Coordinates of C-alpha atoms in Angstrom, one line a residue:
M1 CA -117.1 -42.2 78.3
A2 CA -120.0 -42.4 76.5
A3 CA -122.7 -43.6 78.6
S4 CA -125.4 -44.2 75.5
S5 CA -123.5 -45.5 73.7
N6 CA -124.1 -48.4 76.6
S7 CA -127.4 -51.2 75.7
S8 CA -129.5 -51.0 78.9
L9 CA -131.3 -54.5 80.6
S10 CA -134.9 -54.1 80.4
G11 CA -136.6 -54.8 84.0
S12 CA -139.4 -56.3 81.7
S13 CA -137.7 -58.8 81.0
L14 CA -137.3 -61.2 84.3
S15 CA -139.7 -63.8 85.0
S16 CA -140.9 -66.1 87.5
D17 CA -141.9 -68.8 84.8
P18 CA -138.3 -70.0 83.0
E19 CA -140.9 -70.6 79.3
D20 CA -141.7 -66.7 79.9
Y21 CA -137.8 -65.8 79.9
Q22 CA -136.7 -63.6 77.7
P23 CA -133.1 -62.4 77.3
P24 CA -131.9 -59.6 78.1
I25 CA -130.9 -56.8 75.5
W26 CA -126.6 -57.6 75.2
K27 CA -124.5 -54.1 75.8
S28 CA -122.7 -52.8 72.5
Y29 CA -120.0 -50.8 74.0
L30 CA -117.4 -53.0 73.6
Y31 CA -118.3 -54.7 70.4
Q32 CA -118.7 -51.2 68.9
L33 CA -115.3 -50.2 69.8
Q34 CA -114.0 -53.5 68.2
Q35 CA -115.2 -52.5 65.1
E36 CA -113.4 -49.0 65.2
A37 CA -110.3 -50.9 65.6
P38 CA -106.9 -50.2 63.6
R39 CA -106.8 -52.5 60.8
P40 CA -103.4 -54.2 60.4
K41 CA -101.1 -53.2 58.1
R42 CA -98.4 -55.2 56.5
I43 CA -95.4 -53.3 55.8
T44 CA -93.1 -55.3 52.8
C45 CA -90.0 -55.4 52.9
P46 CA -88.9 -54.4 49.0
Q47 CA -86.0 -56.9 48.7
E48 CA -85.9 -60.6 49.0
M49 CA -84.3 -61.5 51.8
E50 CA -82.3 -64.6 52.4
T51 CA -82.0 -64.4 56.2
R52 CA -86.1 -65.0 55.8
P53 CA -86.9 -67.4 58.5
K54 CA -89.8 -69.9 56.5
Y55 CA -92.8 -69.4 59.1
Y56 CA -92.8 -65.6 58.3
G57 CA -93.3 -63.5 54.6
R58 CA -92.9 -60.2 53.2
E59 CA -93.1 -58.6 56.8
F60 CA -90.1 -59.3 57.7
H61 CA -86.7 -57.0 56.9
G62 CA -83.8 -58.5 58.1
M63 CA -82.0 -56.8 60.8
I64 CA -82.9 -53.6 61.1
S65 CA -82.5 -50.6 64.0
R66 CA -85.2 -49.9 66.3
D67 CA -85.2 -46.5 64.8
Y68 CA -84.9 -48.0 61.3
A69 CA -87.7 -49.5 62.0
D70 CA -89.8 -46.9 63.5
E71 CA -89.5 -44.7 60.5
L72 CA -90.6 -47.0 58.1
L73 CA -94.4 -47.3 60.2
A74 CA -94.1 -43.5 61.0
G75 CA -98.0 -41.8 60.1
T76 CA -99.5 -45.2 59.4
E77 CA -101.9 -46.9 62.8
G78 CA -101.9 -50.5 62.4
A79 CA -98.6 -50.2 60.5
Y80 CA -96.5 -53.5 61.4
L81 CA -92.5 -55.3 60.3
I82 CA -91.0 -58.3 61.9
R83 CA -87.2 -57.2 61.5
E84 CA -84.4 -59.1 63.6
S85 CA -82.7 -58.6 66.5
Q86 CA -79.7 -56.5 66.7
R87 CA -78.5 -57.4 70.2
Q88 CA -80.1 -61.0 69.8
P89 CA -79.4 -62.2 66.7
G90 CA -81.6 -65.3 65.9
T91 CA -84.8 -63.7 68.2
Y92 CA -87.3 -61.7 66.3
T93 CA -89.5 -58.6 67.0
L94 CA -92.2 -57.6 66.4
A95 CA -92.8 -53.5 65.8
L96 CA -96.5 -52.0 65.7
R97 CA -97.9 -48.6 65.1
F98 CA -100.3 -47.9 67.8
G99 CA -101.1 -44.9 69.4
H100 CA -98.7 -42.3 67.0
Q101 CA -96.1 -44.8 68.9
T102 CA -94.1 -48.1 67.6
L103 CA -94.7 -50.5 70.5
N104 CA -91.7 -53.5 70.3
Y105 CA -92.8 -57.2 71.0
R106 CA -90.4 -60.2 70.9
L107 CA -91.6 -62.4 68.6
F108 CA -91.9 -66.8 69.2
Y109 CA -92.6 -69.4 66.4
D110 CA -93.6 -72.9 68.0
G111 CA -95.9 -74.1 64.8
K112 CA -98.3 -70.9 66.0
H113 CA -97.2 -67.6 66.3
F114 CA -97.1 -65.7 70.1
V115 CA -95.9 -63.1 72.2
G116 CA -98.0 -63.7 75.4
E117 CA -100.6 -66.6 76.2
K118 CA -102.5 -66.7 73.2
R119 CA -101.1 -68.6 70.3
F120 CA -102.1 -68.0 66.4
E121 CA -101.9 -69.3 63.0
S122 CA -100.6 -66.4 61.2
V123 CA -98.7 -62.4 62.3
H124 CA -101.6 -61.0 60.5
D125 CA -104.7 -62.3 63.0
L126 CA -101.6 -61.9 65.3
V127 CA -101.2 -58.3 65.1
T128 CA -105.6 -57.7 64.0
D129 CA -106.0 -59.7 67.5
A130 CA -103.9 -57.2 70.0
L131 CA -104.8 -54.3 68.3
I132 CA -108.6 -55.0 69.0
T133 CA -107.4 -55.8 72.7
L134 CA -105.0 -52.3 72.9
Y135 CA -108.0 -50.1 71.4
I136 CA -110.6 -51.7 74.0
E137 CA -108.3 -51.6 76.6
T138 CA -106.9 -47.8 75.7
K139 CA -110.5 -46.3 75.0
A140 CA -112.6 -48.3 77.9
A141 CA -110.0 -48.9 80.7
E142 CA -112.4 -46.8 83.2
Y143 CA -115.1 -49.1 81.8
I144 CA -114.0 -52.6 81.8
A145 CA -112.6 -52.3 85.2
K146 CA -116.9 -51.6 86.6
M147 CA -118.7 -54.3 83.5
T148 CA -118.7 -56.7 86.8
T149 CA -120.0 -54.4 89.1
N150 CA -123.8 -54.9 87.9
P151 CA -123.3 -58.2 86.3
I152 CA -127.1 -59.7 84.9
Y153 CA -125.9 -62.7 86.2
E154 CA -127.0 -62.3 90.1
H155 CA -129.8 -59.3 89.1
L156 CA -131.8 -61.7 86.6
G157 CA -130.4 -65.4 87.6
Y158 CA -130.7 -65.7 84.0
T159 CA -128.2 -68.3 83.3
S160 CA -129.9 -70.6 85.3
L161 CA -133.7 -70.1 84.0
L162 CA -132.1 -70.5 80.4
K163 CA -130.2 -73.7 80.8
D164 CA -131.9 -75.7 83.3
K165 CA -136.0 -74.7 83.4
M166 CA -136.5 -77.2 86.3
V167 CA -134.3 -77.0 88.4
H168 CA -134.5 -79.3 91.6
R169 CA -132.2 -79.0 95.3
L170 CA -130.5 -82.2 95.6
S171 CA -130.2 -81.4 99.0
R172 CA -134.4 -81.2 100.1
G173 CA -133.7 -85.8 99.4
R174 CA -130.7 -85.6 101.1
T175 CA -129.9 -87.0 104.4
E176 CA -128.7 -84.3 105.9
P177 CA -125.1 -85.0 108.0
R178 CA -126.1 -85.3 112.3
R179 CA -122.6 -83.2 114.6
V180 CA -123.2 -86.6 117.1
T181 CA -120.6 -85.8 120.4
F182 CA -119.1 -89.5 121.5
Q183 CA -119.7 -89.3 125.7
R184 CA -118.6 -91.3 127.9
D185 CA -120.9 -93.1 130.6
E186 CA -119.6 -95.3 132.5
K187 CA -122.9 -97.4 133.1
I188 CA -122.9 -98.3 129.5
S189 CA -120.9 -101.0 128.6
S190 CA -119.9 -99.9 124.5
P191 CA -120.4 -96.3 124.8
L192 CA -119.2 -96.4 121.1
V193 CA -121.6 -98.0 119.7
R194 CA -124.9 -97.5 122.0
R195 CA -127.4 -94.1 120.2
S196 CA -127.9 -93.9 123.8
A197 CA -124.0 -92.2 124.1
L198 CA -124.4 -89.2 121.9
K199 CA -126.2 -86.1 121.9
D200 CA -127.4 -84.6 118.8
T201 CA -126.6 -81.1 117.6
P202 CA -128.4 -79.7 115.3
E203 CA -125.7 -79.6 111.9
K204 CA -125.7 -76.5 109.1
Q205 CA -127.3 -77.5 105.9
C206 CA -125.1 -77.3 102.6
S207 CA -126.8 -78.0 99.1
Y208 CA -124.6 -80.0 96.3
E209 CA -122.2 -76.8 95.1
K210 CA -120.5 -76.8 92.3
I211 CA -117.6 -75.1 90.8
H212 CA -118.2 -74.0 87.5
N213 CA -114.6 -75.6 85.0
F214 CA -113.9 -72.4 82.9
K215 CA -111.2 -73.8 80.3
V216 CA -110.2 -70.9 77.5
H217 CA -112.0 -70.7 74.6
T218 CA -112.5 -69.0 71.5
F219 CA -115.3 -68.0 69.8
R220 CA -116.5 -68.0 66.1
G221 CA -118.6 -64.5 65.6
P222 CA -119.5 -61.9 67.9
H223 CA -120.3 -63.7 71.2
W224 CA -121.2 -61.7 74.6
C225 CA -120.6 -62.7 78.2
E226 CA -123.6 -64.3 79.9
Y227 CA -122.1 -63.0 83.5
C228 CA -122.0 -59.1 82.5
A229 CA -123.9 -59.0 79.7
N230 CA -120.9 -56.9 77.6
F231 CA -119.1 -58.2 74.9
M232 CA -116.6 -60.4 74.1
W233 CA -113.5 -58.9 72.1
G234 CA -110.4 -59.8 70.5
L235 CA -110.2 -62.8 67.6
I236 CA -109.4 -65.6 69.9
A237 CA -109.5 -66.9 73.0
Q238 CA -111.5 -64.1 74.0
G239 CA -113.1 -65.7 77.3
V240 CA -113.8 -69.0 78.8
R241 CA -116.5 -71.9 78.9
C242 CA -117.6 -73.8 81.2
S243 CA -116.7 -77.1 80.2
D244 CA -119.4 -79.1 82.1
C245 CA -122.6 -76.4 81.8
G246 CA -121.7 -75.0 79.1
L247 CA -121.8 -70.8 80.3
N248 CA -119.6 -68.7 78.5
V249 CA -117.9 -65.5 80.3
H250 CA -114.8 -63.1 80.5
K251 CA -111.8 -63.9 81.8
Q252 CA -112.2 -61.7 84.8
C253 CA -115.6 -62.2 84.9
S254 CA -115.4 -66.3 85.8
K255 CA -114.2 -65.2 88.9
L256 CA -117.5 -64.4 90.4
V257 CA -119.6 -66.5 88.6
P258 CA -120.9 -68.8 92.0
S259 CA -120.3 -72.3 92.4
D260 CA -123.6 -73.2 90.8
C261 CA -122.5 -74.9 87.7
Q262 CA -125.6 -77.7 87.2
P263 CA -124.2 -79.6 84.2
D264 CA -125.2 -80.3 80.4
L265 CA -125.8 -84.8 80.4
R266 CA -124.8 -83.2 76.7
R267 CA -121.0 -82.3 78.0
I268 CA -120.7 -84.9 80.2
K269 CA -118.9 -87.8 78.4
K270 CA -118.6 -91.0 80.1
V271 CA -119.2 -92.4 83.8
F272 CA -116.2 -93.5 85.3
S273 CA -113.8 -91.0 85.7
C274 CA -115.7 -88.4 86.0
D275 CA -116.0 -86.3 89.1
L276 CA -118.6 -87.2 91.4
T277 CA -120.0 -84.2 91.8
T278 CA -120.5 -83.2 88.4
L279 CA -122.6 -86.5 87.8
V280 CA -124.8 -86.3 90.2
K281 CA -126.0 -82.6 89.5
A282 CA -125.7 -83.7 85.3
H283 CA -127.9 -86.6 86.5
N284 CA -129.9 -85.0 89.1
T285 CA -129.7 -87.0 92.0
T286 CA -127.7 -87.6 95.2
R287 CA -125.3 -90.5 94.2
P288 CA -124.4 -91.4 91.5
M289 CA -126.5 -93.9 89.6
V290 CA -123.4 -96.9 88.8
V291 CA -123.5 -96.8 93.0
D292 CA -127.1 -96.9 93.3
M293 CA -127.4 -100.1 90.5
C294 CA -124.0 -101.9 91.8
I295 CA -124.5 -102.5 95.4
R296 CA -129.2 -102.9 94.8
E297 CA -127.6 -105.8 92.4
I298 CA -125.0 -107.1 94.3
E299 CA -127.8 -106.7 97.6
L300 CA -130.1 -108.7 95.2
R301 CA -127.9 -112.0 94.5
G302 CA -124.7 -111.2 96.2
M303 CA -124.9 -111.0 99.6
K304 CA -124.3 -114.6 100.7
S305 CA -120.8 -115.1 98.2
E306 CA -117.4 -116.2 99.9
G307 CA -115.3 -113.6 99.7
L308 CA -117.4 -110.9 98.4
Y309 CA -115.2 -107.9 97.4
R310 CA -112.4 -109.9 98.2
V311 CA -112.5 -111.9 95.3
S312 CA -111.6 -110.5 91.7
G313 CA -113.9 -111.0 89.0
F314 CA -112.9 -111.4 85.4
S315 CA -111.5 -107.8 84.1
E316 CA -112.1 -108.5 80.7
H317 CA -115.9 -108.1 82.1
I318 CA -115.2 -105.5 84.8
E319 CA -114.2 -103.2 81.5
D320 CA -117.4 -104.2 79.6
V321 CA -119.1 -103.1 82.9
R322 CA -117.6 -99.9 82.4
L323 CA -118.4 -99.5 78.9
A324 CA -121.8 -100.6 79.1
F325 CA -122.0 -97.1 82.4
D326 CA -120.4 -95.2 79.5
R327 CA -122.4 -95.9 77.0
D328 CA -125.5 -96.2 78.6
G329 CA -126.1 -94.5 82.0
E330 CA -128.4 -96.3 83.9
K331 CA -129.7 -98.3 81.5
A332 CA -127.0 -100.4 81.4
D333 CA -127.6 -104.4 81.9
I334 CA -125.8 -105.7 84.8
S335 CA -128.5 -108.4 85.6
A336 CA -127.3 -112.3 86.2
S337 CA -128.6 -112.8 82.6
A338 CA -125.4 -110.4 82.1
Y339 CA -122.9 -110.5 84.7
A340 CA -123.7 -113.9 85.9
D341 CA -120.4 -113.6 88.4
I342 CA -121.5 -111.1 91.2
N343 CA -117.9 -110.4 91.5
I344 CA -117.7 -108.2 88.1
I345 CA -120.8 -106.5 89.4
A346 CA -117.9 -106.0 93.1
G347 CA -115.2 -105.5 90.6
A348 CA -116.8 -102.9 88.7
L349 CA -117.9 -101.0 91.4
K350 CA -114.3 -101.0 93.5
L351 CA -113.1 -99.6 89.9
Y352 CA -115.5 -96.6 90.1
F353 CA -114.0 -95.6 92.9
R354 CA -110.7 -95.8 92.3
D355 CA -111.5 -94.1 88.7
L356 CA -112.8 -91.2 90.3
P357 CA -110.8 -88.1 89.5
I358 CA -111.1 -86.6 93.4
P359 CA -111.6 -89.5 95.7
V360 CA -115.0 -90.5 98.0
I361 CA -112.5 -89.0 100.9
T362 CA -110.6 -85.9 99.7
F363 CA -107.5 -85.7 99.2
D364 CA -107.9 -82.2 101.1
L365 CA -109.1 -84.7 104.0
Y366 CA -106.9 -87.3 103.5
S367 CA -104.4 -86.5 106.1
K368 CA -107.0 -85.5 108.4
F369 CA -108.3 -89.2 108.1
I370 CA -105.7 -90.6 108.2
Q371 CA -104.5 -88.4 112.2
A372 CA -107.3 -89.1 112.9
A373 CA -106.8 -93.2 112.6
K374 CA -104.1 -92.5 114.4
L375 CA -105.3 -91.2 118.1
P376 CA -104.9 -93.8 120.8
N377 CA -107.9 -93.3 122.5
A378 CA -111.2 -94.6 121.0
E379 CA -114.0 -91.3 121.5
S380 CA -111.9 -89.1 120.6
R381 CA -111.0 -91.6 116.8
L382 CA -114.5 -91.1 116.3
E383 CA -114.9 -87.3 117.1
A384 CA -112.1 -87.1 115.0
I385 CA -113.3 -89.2 112.0
H386 CA -117.3 -87.2 112.2
E387 CA -115.6 -84.3 112.1
G388 CA -113.7 -85.1 108.6
L389 CA -117.0 -86.4 107.3
L390 CA -119.2 -83.2 108.3
Q391 CA -116.5 -81.3 105.7
L392 CA -116.6 -83.7 103.5
P393 CA -118.5 -82.2 99.7
P394 CA -122.7 -83.1 99.7
A395 CA -122.0 -85.4 97.0
H396 CA -119.2 -87.2 98.4
Y397 CA -120.8 -87.7 101.7
E398 CA -124.1 -88.9 100.9
T399 CA -122.0 -91.8 98.9
L400 CA -119.8 -93.0 101.8
R401 CA -122.9 -93.0 103.6
Y402 CA -124.9 -95.2 101.4
L403 CA -122.1 -97.2 100.6
M404 CA -121.1 -97.8 104.2
A405 CA -124.5 -98.7 105.3
H406 CA -123.7 -101.4 102.8
L407 CA -121.0 -102.7 103.5
K408 CA -122.0 -102.7 107.1
R409 CA -125.5 -104.8 106.0
V410 CA -122.2 -107.1 103.8
T411 CA -121.1 -107.8 107.4
M412 CA -124.3 -109.3 108.7
F413 CA -123.5 -111.9 105.7
E414 CA -119.8 -113.2 107.8
K415 CA -121.1 -116.5 108.1
Y416 CA -121.5 -117.3 104.2
N417 CA -119.3 -114.2 103.1
L418 CA -116.6 -114.5 105.2
M419 CA -116.3 -110.4 104.7
N420 CA -116.0 -108.8 108.4
A421 CA -115.3 -104.5 108.8
E422 CA -112.0 -105.2 108.9
N423 CA -111.7 -107.7 105.8
L424 CA -113.7 -104.7 103.9
G425 CA -111.5 -101.6 105.3
I426 CA -108.3 -103.8 104.5
V427 CA -110.6 -104.2 100.6
F428 CA -112.0 -100.8 100.6
G429 CA -108.9 -98.5 102.2
P430 CA -107.3 -97.9 99.2
T431 CA -109.8 -97.4 96.9
L432 CA -111.8 -94.2 99.4
M433 CA -108.6 -92.5 100.4
Q434 CA -105.6 -91.9 98.3
P435 CA -102.8 -89.3 99.4
P436 CA -103.0 -86.2 97.5
E437 CA -99.2 -87.1 96.3
Q438 CA -99.7 -90.0 94.5
N439 CA -96.3 -91.0 96.4
A440 CA -96.1 -95.1 96.8
L441 CA -94.6 -94.9 99.5
T442 CA -97.2 -92.5 101.2
T443 CA -99.7 -94.8 100.7
L444 CA -97.7 -98.3 101.8
N445 CA -97.0 -96.2 105.5
D446 CA -100.4 -95.6 105.2
M447 CA -102.8 -98.5 104.9
R448 CA -102.5 -99.5 108.2
Q449 CA -104.9 -96.2 108.9
Q450 CA -106.7 -96.4 105.5
K451 CA -108.0 -99.6 106.3
L452 CA -109.1 -98.9 110.1
V453 CA -110.5 -95.1 108.9
V454 CA -112.7 -97.6 106.7
Q455 CA -113.6 -99.9 109.6
L456 CA -114.5 -97.8 111.9
I457 CA -116.9 -96.2 109.7
I458 CA -118.8 -99.0 108.8
E459 CA -119.0 -100.5 112.5
H460 CA -120.1 -97.3 114.0
E461 CA -121.6 -96.0 110.7
D462 CA -125.6 -95.6 113.1
V463 CA -123.8 -92.9 114.6
L464 CA -121.3 -91.4 111.9
F465 CA -124.0 -90.3 109.7

């Protein structure tokens, strides 16, 4: 492998000031190989074939043998034809000449042509992509195997500098979870709710990490991987792109990219039904703005409203609030002049939590909380719930902490709103936690535990968070 054909990265491009950042020199070796790859050469059939499917052209030769196809393609790199299988009539084979031998692939059509995962508009495009891939993977197998060992992503951190010049660590302004131990003290009549019965221990600091949301992408024109700086070869589906931040990398490089996605607001299409961590990262906040705004409005004018959170607002107006947040974000008007009935705002907040793709109490921790609620011993029950809270993703933990503190304040107005912790647990249990299998019977069987989990967190929010 000629190392000289591979451009080097300049160390001088690294700067601590994002404004002075200069992108590295992209590595050109794989791009050069793609330019050298054999071009497709269609071998046409001299006569019209009555059995030819309408989605194939003159490259279809009917029911011929492998040996005859080999003769027709011999001596021409990149030559190809399509034949019908003699062993399985009605199935078709792409015969392709590469590396001085004929390669045979079962060919399929479902509106597009394919032999593997990639779908192509034409057989010509399929063959072009195949020849590029075969040529590069033959010539540069060792290089490709090693191209992730010295990534520019880690060495220069240029992606973060380029895409987010002023990233503020959300964890700096966040209340870190406290690990507490629930101890019985015979001199204390209610040990579970007294801070004197708790012993604080340091808890590991965590930040708002977010994995990238990579999806296969077809790049128009030459593109280079933003992890290893190598060319992304092929005609279509050359790599993957993060749909949240726009990072472009090889599929194999995507497995090595750190969980440091910084979503781009331009790519976040809506507020409701958006992953919680994605939303707070995109808006650079500790909690979703819809939670802050709704709770602020409810505490301003709704704490004495009878049946708060239990009484439903008009569904059409709740939908209007959802659309306002999706359209206007933090500029959405949810004031009394727009929505006089506070139950509409309360309903919108419940809808937001219900529509999360991953509930506030995440799917993977659901069973842990349900099992905690089943423990017969009160102290053990709170210990288990506390351990579960500490395992929540940071954005979920902070959102739940803020909501529970609010609901605790709601219970202080029980005289007026008739909503105690148990009533709120009934309302918010199935909203904040859902079984991963989305089974109606499981949800029904777990309703008592769901209610109890939320009720206990509300009652003891001052010591659990």
